[in-house]
Short mmCIF file of C-alpha atoms in Angstrom, two decimals:
data_model
loop_
_atom_site.label_atom_id
_atom_site.label_comp_id
_atom_site.label_asym_id
_atom_site.label_seq_id
_atom_site.Cartn_x
_atom_site.Cartn_y
_atom_site.Cartn_z
CA MET A 1 -45.78 57.23 48.70
CA SER A 2 -46.55 59.43 51.65
CA ARG A 3 -48.46 61.92 49.51
CA ARG A 4 -50.52 59.19 47.91
CA LEU A 5 -51.38 57.81 51.35
CA TRP A 6 -52.64 61.20 52.57
CA VAL A 7 -54.77 61.63 49.44
CA VAL A 8 -56.42 58.21 50.02
CA ALA A 9 -57.04 59.06 53.64
CA GLY A 10 -58.63 62.41 52.70
CA VAL A 11 -60.92 60.83 50.13
CA LEU A 12 -62.00 58.20 52.65
CA VAL A 13 -62.78 60.79 55.33
CA GLY A 14 -64.72 62.93 52.85
CA THR A 15 -66.84 60.01 51.73
CA ILE A 16 -67.63 59.05 55.28
CA ALA A 17 -68.61 62.66 56.10
CA PHE A 18 -70.87 62.91 53.05
CA SER A 19 -72.53 59.63 53.83
CA ALA A 20 -73.01 60.68 57.41
CA SER A 21 -74.75 63.89 56.41
CA ALA A 22 -77.08 62.08 53.96
CA ALA A 23 -77.92 59.42 56.51
CA GLY A 24 -78.69 62.11 59.03
CA ALA A 25 -81.22 63.62 56.63
CA VAL A 26 -83.22 60.49 55.95
CA GLY A 27 -82.50 58.27 58.97
CA GLU A 28 -85.35 57.28 61.54
CA THR A 29 -86.15 54.31 63.83
CA VAL A 30 -88.76 51.57 63.06
CA GLY A 31 -90.83 52.44 66.06
CA SER A 32 -91.05 56.08 65.22
CA CYS A 33 -91.91 55.24 61.63
CA ILE A 34 -94.79 52.91 62.65
CA PHE A 35 -96.00 55.37 65.22
CA GLU A 36 -95.96 58.11 62.63
CA GLU A 37 -97.90 55.91 60.13
CA LEU A 38 -100.56 55.05 62.76
CA GLU A 39 -100.84 58.60 63.90
CA GLU A 40 -101.23 59.95 60.39
CA ALA A 41 -103.47 57.13 59.11
CA GLN A 42 -106.38 58.38 56.97
CA PHE A 43 -108.17 56.16 54.44
CA ASP A 44 -110.56 56.90 51.55
CA GLY A 45 -114.11 55.88 52.41
CA ILE A 46 -113.13 55.14 56.04
CA GLU A 47 -114.21 57.41 58.77
CA GLY A 48 -111.87 58.86 61.36
CA GLU A 49 -108.14 59.78 61.48
CA GLY A 50 -105.22 58.14 63.15
CA LEU A 51 -105.88 55.20 65.43
CA SER A 52 -109.67 55.57 65.09
CA ALA A 53 -109.36 55.31 61.33
CA VAL A 54 -107.32 52.16 61.81
CA LYS A 55 -110.02 50.76 64.14
CA ASN A 56 -112.81 51.55 61.68
CA LEU A 57 -110.77 49.95 58.86
CA LYS A 58 -110.45 46.84 60.96
CA ASP A 59 -114.14 46.66 61.65
CA ARG A 60 -115.12 47.08 58.01
CA TYR A 61 -112.53 44.51 56.99
CA LYS A 62 -113.96 42.01 59.42
CA ALA A 63 -117.42 42.88 58.09
CA GLY A 64 -116.24 41.66 54.73
CA ASP A 65 -115.92 44.99 52.96
CA GLU A 66 -113.83 44.46 49.90
CA HIS A 67 -112.78 48.05 49.68
CA ALA A 68 -111.53 47.86 53.24
CA GLU A 69 -109.54 44.80 52.37
CA GLU A 70 -107.71 46.68 49.60
CA ILE A 71 -107.00 49.59 51.92
CA LYS A 72 -105.78 47.20 54.56
CA THR A 73 -103.38 45.64 52.10
CA ASP A 74 -101.95 49.04 51.12
CA PHE A 75 -101.66 50.10 54.76
CA GLU A 76 -99.78 46.90 55.65
CA ALA A 77 -97.37 47.56 52.79
CA ASP A 78 -96.75 51.05 54.21
CA LEU A 79 -96.04 49.55 57.63
CA GLU A 80 -93.70 46.96 56.21
CA ASP A 81 -91.76 49.77 54.65
CA CYS A 82 -91.02 50.98 58.20
CA ILE A 83 -89.55 47.72 59.34
CA GLU A 84 -87.12 47.42 56.55
CA ALA A 85 -83.48 46.72 57.65
CA PRO A 86 -81.15 49.68 58.30
CA ASN A 87 -78.73 50.78 55.50
CA PRO A 88 -75.83 48.30 55.45
CA ILE A 89 -73.48 50.86 53.98
CA LEU A 90 -74.21 54.00 55.81
CA PRO A 91 -73.68 53.73 59.59
CA GLU A 92 -74.81 56.12 62.17
CA VAL A 93 -73.30 59.63 62.02
CA THR A 94 -71.73 59.37 65.44
CA GLU A 95 -70.17 56.12 64.52
CA ILE A 96 -68.73 57.70 61.41
CA ILE A 97 -67.31 60.59 63.37
CA TRP A 98 -65.70 58.38 66.01
CA GLY A 99 -64.50 55.91 63.42
CA GLY A 100 -63.01 58.67 61.28
CA ALA A 101 -61.26 60.20 64.26
CA ALA A 102 -59.88 56.84 65.29
CA PHE A 103 -58.78 56.26 61.79
CA VAL A 104 -56.94 59.57 61.64
CA VAL A 105 -55.29 58.89 64.98
CA LEU A 106 -54.35 55.41 63.90
CA LEU A 107 -53.07 56.75 60.60
CA ALA A 108 -50.96 59.33 62.41
CA LEU A 109 -49.56 56.69 64.73
CA MET A 110 -48.79 54.42 61.85
CA ARG A 111 -47.23 57.32 59.98
CA TRP A 112 -45.16 58.15 63.00
CA LYS A 113 -44.10 54.68 64.25
CA LEU A 114 -45.13 51.89 61.93
CA PHE A 115 -44.38 53.31 58.53
CA PRO A 116 -40.65 53.98 59.26
CA VAL A 117 -40.31 50.40 60.57
CA VAL A 118 -42.16 49.03 57.57
CA LYS A 119 -40.14 51.28 55.31
CA ASN A 120 -36.95 50.14 56.96
CA LEU A 121 -38.00 46.50 56.60
CA MET A 122 -38.95 47.12 53.00
CA GLU A 123 -35.64 48.82 52.34
CA GLN A 124 -33.80 45.96 54.02
CA ARG A 125 -35.82 43.51 52.00
CA THR A 126 -35.17 45.51 48.86
CA GLN A 127 -31.46 45.55 49.71
CA ARG A 128 -31.49 41.80 50.30
CA ILE A 129 -33.30 41.26 47.05
CA GLN A 130 -30.85 43.60 45.31
CA ASP A 131 -27.96 41.73 46.92
CA SER A 132 -29.50 38.47 45.84
CA ILE A 133 -29.91 39.88 42.35
CA ASP A 134 -26.30 41.08 42.42
CA ASP A 135 -25.16 37.68 43.68
CA ALA A 136 -27.28 36.03 41.05
CA ASP A 137 -25.78 38.33 38.42
CA ARG A 138 -22.27 37.63 39.70
CA THR A 139 -22.96 33.93 39.87
CA ARG A 140 -24.49 34.12 36.44
CA ALA A 141 -21.40 35.95 35.18
CA GLU A 142 -19.17 33.32 36.76
CA ALA A 143 -21.36 30.63 35.33
CA MET A 144 -21.12 32.32 31.95
CA GLU A 145 -17.34 32.40 32.29
CA VAL A 146 -17.28 28.75 33.29
CA LYS A 147 -19.66 28.00 30.45
CA ALA A 148 -17.45 29.94 28.06
CA SER A 149 -14.45 28.03 29.38
CA TYR A 150 -16.28 24.76 29.01
CA GLU A 151 -17.42 25.74 25.55
CA ALA A 152 -13.85 26.65 24.64
CA GLU A 153 -12.61 23.34 26.03
CA LEU A 154 -15.44 21.58 24.25
CA LEU A 155 -14.50 23.35 21.06
CA ASP A 156 -10.87 22.35 21.58
CA ALA A 157 -11.96 18.78 22.29
CA LYS A 158 -14.12 18.77 19.18
CA THR A 159 -11.25 20.21 17.16
CA GLU A 160 -8.87 17.62 18.60
CA ALA A 161 -11.39 14.86 17.97
CA ALA A 162 -11.86 16.09 14.42
CA ARG A 163 -8.08 16.17 13.96
CA ILE A 164 -7.73 12.64 15.36
CA VAL A 165 -10.55 11.40 13.18
CA ASP A 166 -8.98 13.12 10.19
CA GLU A 167 -5.60 11.58 10.96
CA ALA A 168 -7.20 8.19 11.48
CA ARG A 169 -9.03 8.59 8.20
CA GLN A 170 -5.80 9.54 6.46
CA GLN A 171 -3.96 6.63 8.04
CA ALA A 172 -6.80 4.32 7.07
CA GLY A 173 -6.53 5.65 3.56
CA VAL A 174 -2.79 5.04 3.53
CA VAL A 175 -3.25 1.54 4.95
CA ARG A 176 -6.03 0.85 2.46
CA ALA A 177 -3.86 2.08 -0.40
CA ASP A 178 -0.93 0.02 0.86
CA LEU A 179 -3.06 -3.09 1.18
CA GLN A 180 -4.52 -2.47 -2.23
CA ALA A 181 -1.05 -2.01 -3.69
CA ARG A 182 0.14 -5.18 -2.02
CA ALA A 183 -2.88 -7.07 -3.23
CA GLU A 184 -2.33 -5.79 -6.75
CA ALA A 185 1.36 -6.68 -6.52
CA ASP A 186 0.47 -10.14 -5.24
CA ILE A 187 -2.05 -10.58 -8.01
CA ALA A 188 0.49 -9.43 -10.59
CA GLU A 189 3.09 -11.76 -9.11
CA MET A 190 0.62 -14.64 -9.10
CA ARG A 191 -0.26 -13.89 -12.71
CA GLU A 192 3.40 -13.72 -13.68
CA ARG A 193 4.06 -16.92 -11.76
CA ALA A 194 1.10 -18.60 -13.39
CA ALA A 195 2.26 -17.38 -16.79
CA ALA A 196 5.79 -18.58 -16.00
CA ASP A 197 4.42 -21.92 -14.88
CA VAL A 198 2.40 -22.21 -18.04
CA GLU A 199 5.43 -21.24 -20.09
CA ALA A 200 7.63 -23.68 -18.18
CA SER A 201 5.06 -26.41 -18.60
CA LYS A 202 4.88 -25.63 -22.28
CA ARG A 203 8.66 -25.70 -22.57
CA GLN A 204 8.82 -28.91 -20.57
CA ALA A 205 6.18 -30.47 -22.78
CA ILE A 206 8.07 -29.38 -25.87
CA ALA A 207 11.33 -30.66 -24.39
CA ASP A 208 9.68 -33.93 -23.42
CA LEU A 209 8.27 -34.20 -26.90
CA GLN A 210 11.66 -33.40 -28.42
CA THR A 211 13.31 -35.92 -26.13
CA GLU A 212 10.72 -38.46 -27.04
CA VAL A 213 11.20 -37.75 -30.73
CA SER A 214 15.00 -37.78 -30.41
CA ASP A 215 14.87 -41.00 -28.41
CA ILE A 216 12.76 -42.56 -31.11
CA ALA A 217 15.07 -41.25 -33.82
CA LEU A 218 18.17 -42.28 -31.92
CA GLY A 219 16.69 -45.64 -31.17
CA ALA A 220 16.04 -46.15 -34.83
CA ALA A 221 19.54 -44.91 -35.70
CA GLU A 222 21.14 -47.13 -33.07
CA ALA A 223 19.21 -50.10 -34.37
CA VAL A 224 20.42 -49.43 -37.88
CA LEU A 225 23.95 -48.79 -36.64
CA ALA A 226 23.99 -51.91 -34.50
CA HIS A 227 22.93 -53.91 -37.48
CA ASN A 228 25.63 -52.33 -39.66
CA LEU A 229 28.31 -52.53 -36.95
CA GLU A 230 27.91 -56.27 -36.82
CA ASN A 231 29.70 -56.25 -40.13
CA PRO A 232 33.51 -56.54 -39.47
CA GLU A 233 34.21 -54.63 -42.62
CA VAL A 234 32.25 -51.68 -41.26
CA GLN A 235 34.21 -51.81 -38.01
CA ARG A 236 37.47 -51.94 -39.89
CA GLN A 237 36.43 -49.04 -42.06
CA LEU A 238 35.48 -46.96 -39.01
CA ILE A 239 38.89 -47.63 -37.42
CA ASP A 240 40.72 -46.83 -40.60
CA ASP A 241 38.75 -43.63 -40.99
CA TYR A 242 39.69 -42.69 -37.44
CA ILE A 243 43.38 -43.42 -38.05
CA ASN A 244 43.34 -41.41 -41.24
CA SER A 245 41.55 -38.50 -39.61
CA VAL A 246 43.97 -38.43 -36.66
CA GLY A 247 46.91 -38.61 -39.01
CA ALA A 248 45.49 -35.76 -41.05
CA GLY A 249 44.83 -33.75 -37.89
CA GLN A 250 41.13 -33.63 -38.65
CA LEU A 251 40.04 -35.00 -35.26
CA GLY A 252 40.23 -32.51 -32.46
CA GLN A 253 41.57 -33.23 -29.00
CA GLN A 254 39.40 -32.92 -25.95
CA GLY A 255 40.80 -32.00 -22.58
CA MET B 1 46.09 -42.39 -9.01
CA SER B 2 46.66 -43.33 -5.38
CA GLU B 3 50.04 -43.11 -3.73
CA ARG B 4 49.85 -46.80 -2.94
CA SER B 5 49.30 -47.74 -6.61
CA VAL B 6 52.29 -45.61 -7.62
CA SER B 7 54.45 -47.38 -5.03
CA TYR B 8 53.38 -50.79 -6.22
CA ALA B 9 54.03 -49.74 -9.83
CA ASP B 10 57.50 -48.55 -8.87
CA ALA B 11 58.18 -51.94 -7.31
CA VAL B 12 56.97 -53.78 -10.37
CA VAL B 13 59.07 -51.59 -12.66
CA SER B 14 62.16 -52.09 -10.48
CA VAL B 15 61.78 -55.86 -10.46
CA ALA B 16 61.04 -56.01 -14.19
CA LYS B 17 64.00 -53.80 -15.01
CA ALA B 18 66.18 -55.98 -12.85
CA GLU B 19 64.98 -58.97 -14.83
CA GLY B 20 65.52 -57.08 -18.09
CA ASN B 21 62.02 -57.45 -19.57
CA LEU B 22 60.16 -54.36 -18.48
CA ASP B 23 58.30 -53.95 -21.77
CA LEU B 24 56.92 -57.46 -21.62
CA VAL B 25 55.97 -57.29 -17.97
CA ALA B 26 54.25 -53.93 -18.41
CA ASP B 27 52.32 -55.16 -21.41
CA GLU B 28 51.29 -58.43 -19.77
CA LEU B 29 50.37 -56.74 -16.51
CA PHE B 30 48.17 -54.32 -18.47
CA ARG B 31 46.40 -57.19 -20.21
CA VAL B 32 45.95 -59.15 -16.99
CA ALA B 33 44.53 -56.10 -15.28
CA ARG B 34 42.09 -55.60 -18.16
CA ALA B 35 41.08 -59.27 -17.93
CA ILE B 36 40.46 -59.03 -14.19
CA GLU B 37 38.60 -55.75 -14.64
CA GLY B 38 36.42 -57.30 -17.31
CA SER B 39 35.40 -60.29 -15.18
CA ASP B 40 33.29 -59.54 -12.12
CA GLU B 41 33.56 -63.08 -10.82
CA LEU B 42 37.34 -63.11 -11.08
CA ARG B 43 37.70 -59.67 -9.56
CA MET B 44 35.44 -60.56 -6.61
CA THR B 45 37.22 -63.85 -6.05
CA LEU B 46 40.67 -62.29 -6.00
CA SER B 47 39.44 -59.46 -3.73
CA ASP B 48 37.72 -61.79 -1.26
CA ARG B 49 39.75 -61.72 1.94
CA GLN B 50 37.77 -64.68 3.25
CA ILE B 51 39.68 -66.75 0.74
CA PRO B 52 43.21 -67.53 1.95
CA ALA B 53 45.96 -65.61 0.16
CA ALA B 54 47.68 -68.82 -0.85
CA LEU B 55 44.55 -70.01 -2.57
CA ARG B 56 44.11 -66.73 -4.40
CA GLN B 57 47.76 -66.89 -5.49
CA GLN B 58 47.17 -70.40 -6.70
CA ILE B 59 44.27 -69.17 -8.82
CA VAL B 60 46.50 -66.52 -10.40
CA GLU B 61 49.21 -69.03 -11.13
CA ASP B 62 46.71 -71.45 -12.61
CA LEU B 63 45.33 -68.74 -14.89
CA LEU B 64 48.63 -67.23 -16.01
CA GLY B 65 50.89 -70.28 -15.87
CA GLY B 66 52.42 -70.80 -19.30
CA GLN B 67 50.59 -67.79 -20.79
CA ALA B 68 52.60 -64.97 -19.21
CA ALA B 69 56.14 -64.48 -18.12
CA ASP B 70 57.04 -65.86 -14.72
CA ILE B 71 57.93 -62.44 -13.44
CA THR B 72 54.54 -61.15 -14.56
CA THR B 73 52.80 -64.01 -12.78
CA ALA B 74 54.87 -63.37 -9.69
CA MET B 75 54.00 -59.65 -9.68
CA VAL B 76 50.28 -60.32 -10.07
CA SER B 77 50.45 -63.01 -7.39
CA MET B 78 52.23 -60.59 -5.09
CA ILE B 79 49.59 -57.90 -5.64
CA VAL B 80 46.73 -60.34 -5.04
CA ALA B 81 48.38 -61.77 -1.93
CA ALA B 82 48.79 -58.25 -0.57
CA GLY B 83 45.02 -57.79 -0.92
CA ARG B 84 45.38 -55.09 -3.58
CA SER B 85 43.70 -56.83 -6.46
CA SER B 86 41.11 -54.05 -6.59
CA ASP B 87 43.97 -51.63 -7.34
CA ILE B 88 45.58 -53.79 -10.02
CA ALA B 89 44.17 -51.73 -12.90
CA GLY B 90 45.71 -48.55 -11.50
CA ILE B 91 48.99 -50.31 -10.76
CA ALA B 92 49.13 -51.69 -14.31
CA ARG B 93 48.31 -48.26 -15.80
CA GLU B 94 51.02 -46.59 -13.72
CA THR B 95 53.48 -49.35 -14.65
CA VAL B 96 52.82 -48.79 -18.32
CA GLU B 97 53.20 -45.04 -17.84
CA LEU B 98 56.52 -45.49 -16.03
CA ASN B 99 57.79 -47.83 -18.72
CA ALA B 100 56.81 -45.47 -21.50
CA ARG B 101 58.34 -42.54 -19.68
CA GLU B 102 61.56 -44.53 -19.30
CA ARG B 103 61.69 -44.76 -23.07
CA GLY B 104 60.49 -41.23 -23.78
CA TYR B 105 57.04 -42.35 -24.87
CA SER B 106 53.51 -41.43 -23.91
CA VAL B 107 50.84 -44.04 -23.28
CA ALA B 108 47.74 -43.90 -25.44
CA GLU B 109 44.88 -45.89 -23.96
CA VAL B 110 42.84 -46.85 -26.97
CA ARG B 111 39.35 -48.27 -26.70
CA THR B 112 37.74 -50.02 -29.62
CA ALA B 113 34.69 -52.21 -30.11
CA VAL B 114 36.75 -54.88 -31.80
CA ALA B 115 40.37 -55.91 -31.47
CA LEU B 116 42.89 -54.09 -33.66
CA SER B 117 45.24 -55.86 -35.97
CA ASP B 118 48.97 -55.27 -35.53
CA GLU B 119 48.98 -53.26 -38.69
CA GLN B 120 46.12 -51.07 -37.43
CA THR B 121 47.85 -50.68 -34.08
CA GLN B 122 51.03 -49.59 -35.73
CA ARG B 123 49.28 -47.12 -38.01
CA LEU B 124 47.29 -45.78 -35.11
CA ALA B 125 50.48 -45.27 -33.04
CA THR B 126 52.03 -43.43 -35.93
CA ALA B 127 48.98 -41.23 -36.39
CA LEU B 128 48.69 -40.43 -32.69
CA SER B 129 52.43 -39.65 -32.54
CA ALA B 130 51.98 -37.26 -35.43
CA ALA B 131 48.91 -35.69 -33.82
CA THR B 132 50.50 -35.24 -30.36
CA GLY B 133 54.04 -34.47 -31.47
CA HIS B 134 55.75 -37.19 -29.46
CA GLN B 135 56.14 -40.95 -29.51
CA VAL B 136 53.10 -42.90 -28.36
CA ASP B 137 52.86 -46.39 -26.95
CA VAL B 138 49.35 -47.72 -27.75
CA LYS B 139 47.54 -49.90 -25.28
CA VAL B 140 44.32 -51.28 -26.76
CA ILE B 141 41.29 -52.06 -24.66
CA VAL B 142 38.36 -53.82 -26.30
CA ASP B 143 35.24 -52.06 -25.05
CA PRO B 144 31.94 -52.98 -26.75
CA SER B 145 30.31 -49.82 -25.36
CA VAL B 146 32.36 -47.85 -27.89
CA MET B 147 30.12 -49.50 -30.51
CA GLY B 148 32.48 -48.59 -33.35
CA GLY B 149 35.49 -46.40 -34.12
CA VAL B 150 38.21 -45.47 -31.61
CA VAL B 151 38.60 -43.48 -28.39
CA ALA B 152 42.21 -42.60 -27.61
CA THR B 153 43.21 -41.15 -24.22
CA ILE B 154 46.72 -39.71 -23.88
CA GLY B 155 47.20 -38.24 -20.44
CA ASP B 156 44.47 -35.67 -20.10
CA GLU B 157 43.79 -35.55 -23.84
CA VAL B 158 40.95 -37.51 -25.40
CA ILE B 159 40.53 -38.04 -29.14
CA ASP B 160 37.09 -39.51 -29.50
CA GLY B 161 36.09 -40.90 -32.89
CA SER B 162 33.69 -43.50 -31.59
CA VAL B 163 30.18 -44.20 -32.80
CA ARG B 164 29.02 -43.78 -29.21
CA HIS B 165 30.41 -40.25 -29.18
CA ARG B 166 28.77 -39.38 -32.45
CA LEU B 167 25.44 -40.70 -31.19
CA SER B 168 25.89 -38.64 -28.04
CA GLN B 169 26.53 -35.54 -30.16
CA LEU B 170 23.46 -36.36 -32.22
CA ARG B 171 21.42 -36.75 -29.03
CA ASP B 172 22.67 -33.40 -27.74
CA SER B 173 21.91 -31.68 -31.03
CA LEU B 174 18.41 -33.11 -31.00
#
């Protein structure tokens, strides 16, 4: 950095010196310029030289000479060239010399006193920035560790949640299967019960019908028997048959 | 058979034996018991404790006087006066049993729809004796529910040849 600074300073001083030499070659004051133009004035067709020529030009212009008017216009343009503003870029040579010297002195002072301070400040600032960067890196590393830990915990939580969901799904499946099995068993039982009820109803109807038929048949038989049993001879015959059967051992005994 | 009925029967048998006509008393007591059992009005009258015992005894004597032995009338009167007319059937049955046992017989309670002749009763006793292997004393009860035929009960044995039984079998088979 120091070398680059000296190069810039050298270029700047060289430029100022070159400009100063050029300005010294062409530089003059407005008064001297106008005086020189008046002193050297000499016009075509106008008598005299210098101030007399200017006086004659004035007279002829006032007399209405057109040629004099043109010369007057040109001469005024030459004078106006003398009162143009000084060069805004190139100062006076002395000013350049004193300015350059001051600049060199100032540069030397800065190089001697200010630059070490600035350098020290810059180094301190650089160190602070580096420390901040290191802290940021460390904090970032810690944050990354925390993030990794959180991500691991999150992964564990997701895994646990997935396991719980899976278990819940399995349990739901088991419960659903159990309920379905129970429902099917209930349906089967209801069907069997309904079939049994139908069968029982059918049997009961058949039994009722048989009872009804037997009652009718027995009623008819009892009516016939009652009519026949009114006959004493029939009664006697029944008793005799009983006595004969008992005597022959044909009637069994009931306990 | 209740213990009380057995005791009354023992008393009747003892008195009848003392009088020397146990067979007659047992047979008449059995008939009287059947008559009382067959008549709701008579049974309720003789069992009614609101009626004085003397009056109930008078009813018994009026019914049996001249138709049964005096000792039989006295035994029935005694039972009615004691307020045991409702047990008279059991007392009569036990009396008959005791009498038959005294003679080495078994009692056959025979139910028929119509009354048996003496000849039928004798033949039936012979047939039942042959069927059971020991002597049988037949006591006939006319029971119209038998409809026809005979139902003989000897102890725990029943020989049922009644029309009612055959109809019941027919009903069961149907």
